[in-house]
GROMACS .gro file of C-alpha atoms in nm:
model
  279
    1MET     CA    1  -8.212  -1.426   8.185
    2THR     CA    2  -7.975  -1.357   8.473
    3TRP     CA    3  -7.622  -1.453   8.372
    4SER     CA    4  -7.407  -1.327   8.653
    5GLY     CA    5  -7.616  -1.360   8.962
    6GLY     CA    6  -7.931  -1.508   9.108
    7SER     CA    7  -8.022  -1.847   9.242
    8ALA     CA    8  -8.151  -1.981   8.908
    9PHE     CA    9  -7.817  -1.937   8.733
   10PHE     CA   10  -7.623  -2.073   9.028
   11ALA     CA   11  -7.848  -2.380   9.039
   12VAL     CA   12  -7.752  -2.444   8.677
   13LEU     CA   13  -7.382  -2.398   8.758
   14ARG     CA   14  -7.409  -2.633   9.054
   15ASP     CA   15  -7.565  -2.906   8.840
   16ALA     CA   16  -7.309  -2.843   8.564
   17ALA     CA   17  -7.030  -2.894   8.817
   18LYS     CA   18  -7.187  -3.225   8.915
   19GLU     CA   19  -7.202  -3.335   8.551
   20LEU     CA   20  -6.838  -3.243   8.494
   21LEU     CA   21  -6.736  -3.446   8.798
   22ALA     CA   22  -6.949  -3.737   8.678
   23MET     CA   23  -6.760  -3.726   8.348
   24HIS     CA   24  -6.437  -3.731   8.548
   25ASP     CA   25  -6.550  -4.039   8.739
   26VAL     CA   26  -6.613  -4.222   8.411
   27ALA     CA   27  -6.298  -4.106   8.231
   28PRO     CA   28  -6.053  -3.947   8.478
   29ARG     CA   29  -5.752  -3.966   8.244
   30VAL     CA   30  -5.943  -3.783   7.972
   31VAL     CA   31  -6.084  -3.511   8.196
   32ARG     CA   32  -5.740  -3.435   8.338
   33TYR     CA   33  -5.658  -3.273   8.002
   34VAL     CA   34  -5.903  -2.993   8.084
   35ALA     CA   35  -5.865  -2.985   8.463
   36SER     CA   36  -5.643  -2.676   8.479
   37MET     CA   37  -5.667  -2.352   8.284
   38GLN     CA   38  -5.346  -2.417   8.090
   39LYS     CA   39  -5.452  -2.768   7.990
   40TRP     CA   40  -5.805  -2.650   7.917
   41ARG     CA   41  -5.684  -2.386   7.672
   42ILE     CA   42  -5.441  -2.617   7.492
   43THR     CA   43  -5.682  -2.910   7.472
   44GLN     CA   44  -5.968  -2.693   7.347
   45ALA     CA   45  -5.738  -2.549   7.080
   46ILE     CA   46  -5.644  -2.900   6.968
   47VAL     CA   47  -6.008  -3.004   6.950
   48ALA     CA   48  -6.099  -2.687   6.762
   49LEU     CA   49  -5.832  -2.754   6.498
   50HIS     CA   50  -5.965  -3.108   6.459
   51PHE     CA   51  -6.324  -2.994   6.406
   52GLU     CA   52  -6.229  -2.708   6.175
   53ARG     CA   53  -6.055  -2.961   5.953
   54LYS     CA   54  -6.349  -3.202   5.978
   55HIS     CA   55  -6.596  -2.928   5.882
   56ASP     CA   56  -6.378  -2.792   5.601
   57GLU     CA   57  -6.113  -3.017   5.446
   58THR     CA   58  -5.939  -2.715   5.294
   59ARG     CA   59  -5.827  -2.619   5.644
   60PRO     CA   60  -5.483  -2.742   5.751
   61PRO     CA   61  -5.463  -3.074   5.936
   62LEU     CA   62  -5.401  -3.097   6.308
   63THR     CA   63  -5.025  -3.093   6.360
   64ALA     CA   64  -4.779  -2.950   6.610
   65GLY     CA   65  -4.715  -2.666   6.369
   66ALA     CA   66  -5.087  -2.589   6.338
   67LEU     CA   67  -5.122  -2.585   6.715
   68ILE     CA   68  -4.833  -2.342   6.752
   69GLU     CA   69  -4.980  -2.126   6.478
   70PHE     CA   70  -5.316  -2.130   6.657
   71PHE     CA   71  -5.164  -1.940   6.949
   72ALA     CA   72  -4.941  -1.715   6.737
   73PRO     CA   73  -4.824  -1.443   6.730
   74HIS     CA   74  -4.812  -1.413   7.109
   75LEU     CA   75  -4.755  -1.763   7.241
   76PRO     CA   76  -4.893  -1.794   7.595
   77PHE     CA   77  -4.714  -2.130   7.622
   78SER     CA   78  -4.377  -2.250   7.500
   79LYS     CA   79  -4.357  -2.453   7.182
   80ASN     CA   80  -4.226  -2.744   7.389
   81THR     CA   81  -4.530  -2.726   7.617
   82LEU     CA   82  -4.766  -2.734   7.320
   83THR     CA   83  -4.593  -3.020   7.140
   84ALA     CA   84  -4.559  -3.221   7.462
   85HIS     CA   85  -4.931  -3.182   7.533
   86LEU     CA   86  -5.013  -3.295   7.180
   87ALA     CA   87  -4.779  -3.594   7.209
   88GLU     CA   88  -4.925  -3.696   7.545
   89MET     CA   89  -5.279  -3.696   7.411
   90ALA     CA   90  -5.161  -3.902   7.115
   91ALA     CA   91  -4.980  -4.148   7.340
   92TYR     CA   92  -5.299  -4.198   7.541
   93GLY     CA   93  -5.499  -4.260   7.223
   94LEU     CA   94  -5.710  -3.945   7.228
   95LEU     CA   95  -5.539  -3.835   6.908
   96ILE     CA   96  -5.493  -4.078   6.619
   97PRO     CA   97  -5.214  -4.050   6.356
   98GLN     CA   98  -5.325  -3.992   5.997
   99GLU     CA   99  -5.151  -4.087   5.675
  100SER     CA  100  -4.946  -3.819   5.505
  101ARG     CA  101  -4.752  -3.808   5.182
  102ASP     CA  102  -4.512  -3.567   5.346
  103ARG     CA  103  -4.304  -3.759   5.599
  104ARG     CA  104  -4.207  -3.434   5.767
  105VAL     CA  105  -4.569  -3.376   5.868
  106ARG     CA  106  -4.746  -3.590   6.126
  107PRO     CA  107  -5.115  -3.506   6.108
  108LEU     CA  108  -5.349  -3.620   6.384
  109GLN     CA  109  -5.720  -3.631   6.445
  110LEU     CA  110  -5.933  -3.660   6.757
  111SER     CA  111  -6.045  -4.014   6.834
  112ALA     CA  112  -6.413  -4.109   6.819
  113TYR     CA  113  -6.408  -4.140   7.198
  114GLY     CA  114  -6.265  -3.791   7.227
  115GLU     CA  115  -6.539  -3.657   7.002
  116THR     CA  116  -6.800  -3.828   7.218
  117MET     CA  117  -6.660  -3.674   7.536
  118ILE     CA  118  -6.643  -3.320   7.398
  119GLY     CA  119  -6.991  -3.368   7.255
  120GLN     CA  120  -7.120  -3.459   7.602
  121TRP     CA  121  -6.947  -3.153   7.746
  122LEU     CA  122  -7.109  -2.921   7.492
  123ALA     CA  123  -7.450  -3.089   7.515
  124SER     CA  124  -7.455  -3.048   7.893
  125HIS     CA  125  -7.391  -2.675   7.858
  126LEU     CA  126  -7.659  -2.635   7.591
  127THR     CA  127  -7.906  -2.817   7.816
  128ALA     CA  128  -7.814  -2.580   8.098
  129LEU     CA  129  -7.874  -2.280   7.873
  130ASP     CA  130  -8.214  -2.417   7.778
  131ARG     CA  131  -8.301  -2.444   8.146
  132LEU     CA  132  -8.225  -2.076   8.185
  133ASP     CA  133  -8.430  -1.936   7.899
  134GLY     CA  134  -8.656  -2.219   7.779
  135GLY     CA  135  -8.467  -2.257   7.451
  136ASP     CA  136  -8.429  -2.571   7.240
  137ARG     CA  137  -8.056  -2.565   7.165
  138ALA     CA  138  -7.991  -2.913   7.303
  139SER     CA  139  -8.258  -3.084   7.092
  140GLY     CA  140  -8.128  -2.918   6.777
  141PHE     CA  141  -7.772  -3.010   6.867
  142ASN     CA  142  -7.860  -3.374   6.936
  143SER     CA  143  -8.052  -3.406   6.610
  144ASP     CA  144  -7.775  -3.266   6.388
  145GLN     CA  145  -7.432  -3.424   6.433
  146ARG     CA  146  -7.274  -3.159   6.211
  147LEU     CA  147  -7.332  -2.890   6.474
  148LEU     CA  148  -7.056  -3.017   6.702
  149ALA     CA  149  -6.789  -2.944   6.441
  150ARG     CA  150  -6.942  -2.601   6.378
  151ILE     CA  151  -7.007  -2.486   6.734
  152HIS     CA  152  -6.700  -2.608   6.919
  153PRO     CA  153  -6.433  -2.411   6.724
  154LEU     CA  154  -6.637  -2.093   6.768
  155VAL     CA  155  -6.654  -2.151   7.144
  156ALA     CA  156  -6.286  -2.243   7.172
  157ARG     CA  157  -6.153  -1.949   6.971
  158SER     CA  158  -6.376  -1.713   7.168
  159LEU     CA  159  -6.274  -1.834   7.514
  160VAL     CA  160  -5.911  -1.933   7.464
  161PHE     CA  161  -5.822  -1.574   7.371
  162ASP     CA  162  -6.062  -1.394   7.605
  163PRO     CA  163  -5.863  -1.251   7.899
  164ALA     CA  164  -6.177  -1.245   8.112
  165TRP     CA  165  -6.196  -1.625   8.080
  166ALA     CA  166  -5.830  -1.722   8.042
  167GLN     CA  167  -5.723  -1.497   8.329
  168PRO     CA  168  -5.992  -1.561   8.592
  169PRO     CA  169  -6.047  -1.358   8.908
  170ALA     CA  170  -5.778  -1.420   9.169
  171SER     CA  171  -6.005  -1.637   9.384
  172VAL     CA  172  -6.084  -1.869   9.091
  173ASP     CA  173  -5.730  -1.856   8.952
  174LEU     CA  174  -5.594  -1.988   9.282
  175PHE     CA  175  -5.762  -2.317   9.197
  176VAL     CA  176  -5.757  -2.346   8.818
  177ARG     CA  177  -5.389  -2.265   8.776
  178THR     CA  178  -5.299  -2.584   8.966
  179GLU     CA  179  -5.300  -2.947   8.852
  180SER     CA  180  -5.662  -3.070   8.855
  181GLY     CA  181  -5.754  -2.749   9.031
  182SER     CA  182  -6.071  -2.715   8.825
  183ASN     CA  183  -6.190  -3.047   8.966
  184ILE     CA  184  -6.119  -2.931   9.320
  185LEU     CA  185  -6.317  -2.613   9.256
  186HIS     CA  186  -6.607  -2.812   9.112
  187GLU     CA  187  -6.606  -3.029   9.424
  188LEU     CA  188  -6.668  -2.717   9.627
  189ILE     CA  189  -6.935  -2.572   9.400
  190CYS     CA  190  -7.143  -2.887   9.370
  191ARG     CA  191  -7.159  -2.914   9.751
  192VAL     CA  192  -7.310  -2.570   9.799
  193PRO     CA  193  -7.664  -2.624   9.937
  194ALA     CA  194  -7.929  -2.638   9.666
  195ASP     CA  195  -8.158  -2.412   9.869
  196LEU     CA  196  -7.902  -2.133   9.903
  197GLU     CA  197  -8.097  -1.810   9.851
  198GLY     CA  198  -7.827  -1.547   9.852
  199PHE     CA  199  -7.456  -1.490   9.825
  200ASP     CA  200  -7.409  -1.229  10.095
  201ARG     CA  201  -7.244  -1.467  10.341
  202PRO     CA  202  -7.020  -1.778  10.333
  203ALA     CA  203  -7.192  -2.101  10.230
  204CYS     CA  204  -7.162  -2.408  10.450
  205LEU     CA  205  -7.067  -2.723  10.260
  206GLY     CA  206  -7.045  -2.959  10.555
  207PRO     CA  207  -6.731  -3.167  10.618
  208LEU     CA  208  -6.494  -3.214  10.323
  209PRO     CA  209  -6.167  -3.389  10.416
  210ALA     CA  210  -5.876  -3.339  10.178
  211GLY     CA  211  -5.847  -3.717  10.158
  212ASP     CA  212  -6.191  -3.746   9.999
  213VAL     CA  213  -6.091  -3.505   9.723
  214SER     CA  214  -5.750  -3.662   9.667
  215ASN     CA  215  -5.895  -4.014   9.646
  216ARG     CA  216  -6.163  -3.919   9.395
  217HIS     CA  217  -5.926  -3.731   9.167
  218THR     CA  218  -5.616  -3.949   9.213
  219LEU     CA  219  -5.420  -3.660   9.357
  220SER     CA  220  -5.174  -3.663   9.643
  221ARG     CA  221  -5.328  -3.554   9.970
  222GLY     CA  222  -5.041  -3.307  10.004
  223HIS     CA  223  -5.139  -3.138   9.675
  224VAL     CA  224  -5.501  -3.094   9.786
  225GLN     CA  225  -5.392  -2.972  10.128
  226ARG     CA  226  -5.164  -2.712   9.969
  227VAL     CA  227  -5.449  -2.582   9.754
  228PHE     CA  228  -5.676  -2.572  10.059
  229ALA     CA  229  -5.406  -2.394  10.261
  230ARG     CA  230  -5.363  -2.122   9.998
  231ALA     CA  231  -5.739  -2.073   9.976
  232LYS     CA  232  -5.761  -2.062  10.356
  233SER     CA  233  -5.486  -1.799  10.378
  234GLU     CA  234  -5.682  -1.582  10.131
  235GLY     CA  235  -6.001  -1.618  10.333
  236LEU     CA  236  -6.174  -1.815  10.058
  237LEU     CA  237  -6.218  -2.131  10.267
  238VAL     CA  238  -6.287  -2.146  10.641
  239TRP     CA  239  -6.330  -2.451  10.863
  240SER     CA  240  -6.540  -2.449  11.179
  241LEU     CA  241  -6.275  -2.642  11.376
  242PRO     CA  242  -5.895  -2.620  11.394
  243GLY     CA  243  -5.688  -2.841  11.164
  244ASN     CA  244  -5.931  -2.810  10.870
  245ARG     CA  245  -6.189  -3.016  11.056
  246GLY     CA  246  -6.560  -2.968  11.099
  247ASP     CA  247  -6.778  -2.787  10.848
  248LEU     CA  248  -6.619  -2.615  10.551
  249PHE     CA  249  -6.742  -2.269  10.448
  250VAL     CA  250  -6.684  -2.111  10.106
  251SER     CA  251  -6.661  -1.734  10.098
  252GLN     CA  252  -6.907  -1.518   9.911
  253THR     CA  253  -6.612  -1.371   9.720
  254LEU     CA  254  -6.531  -1.706   9.561
  255LEU     CA  255  -6.897  -1.774   9.484
  256HIS     CA  256  -6.949  -1.432   9.321
  257ASP     CA  257  -6.628  -1.459   9.120
  258TYR     CA  258  -6.708  -1.813   9.006
  259ILE     CA  259  -7.056  -1.713   8.891
  260ARG     CA  260  -6.932  -1.412   8.691
  261TRP     CA  261  -6.649  -1.618   8.541
  262GLN     CA  262  -6.876  -1.902   8.434
  263ALA     CA  263  -7.119  -1.653   8.280
  264ILE     CA  264  -6.847  -1.568   8.027
  265LYS     CA  265  -6.836  -1.929   7.910
  266PHE     CA  266  -7.213  -1.963   7.887
  267ARG     CA  267  -7.243  -1.643   7.684
  268ALA     CA  268  -6.977  -1.769   7.445
  269ILE     CA  269  -7.150  -2.105   7.400
  270SER     CA  270  -7.489  -1.942   7.350
  271GLY     CA  271  -7.347  -1.705   7.089
  272ALA     CA  272  -7.161  -1.983   6.907
  273CYS     CA  273  -7.470  -2.201   6.897
  274GLY     CA  274  -7.679  -1.922   6.749
  275GLN     CA  275  -7.411  -1.841   6.492
  276ALA     CA  276  -7.372  -2.205   6.388
  277GLN     CA  277  -7.745  -2.263   6.353
  278GLU     CA  278  -7.787  -1.948   6.143
  279ALA     CA  279  -7.508  -2.066   5.912
   0.00000   0.00000   0.00000
């Protein structure tokens, strides 16, 4: 299996990007909680705490304190950032308050809809892995509902604290550190031609106006244009005509970095799935 190069793996990544964008189209307000690296890490930590509690009731409930403890001792985010993120997900209904005898503690749990969405996310990645090596992870996952609560925390704890994932290559970081930047990056990846045979030259995506991206992801055109401008200044994006018109080309640097970065996630998911099934 080729994890960090080759057309077969990139074809899987391209289809995975399409699936992630399809999930966004169905539930844009949910997907926005994982559409930047900071939000991705915090949301995945929250979901992991929920499933750890669901799998083992002796584990502490999901609270602001538990979330802060998750990232201790070296907090990558302020306590206010973590508690605000938790409160926002609760206000939107993705987290549901639970009864507690201690009024000082406000335990939460992920909503059924939230579980469904994260289950779809994990299932799509397991299906992609099966395409790569002919495995049967997805069928096992779909036939045993307990596996979601076992696999997800393993994946989250692996990736959230892995510098190779949490601190992506500069070309990838330019996108994912911004609001909904992951979605913008996926827009680029899923438009790479399916018949692309190599990554030794820029890939032509055809026209991609900033307005199309901003409309789909409910972002200001100015925000998308600023992201495009930064990527253009770094040589990651090139347009065939002045004024960001004509065909858009993505550099081989961005493609290579994206492939290697995504390989980290797929290895983590594959390892977590194997560990959970053995247990």
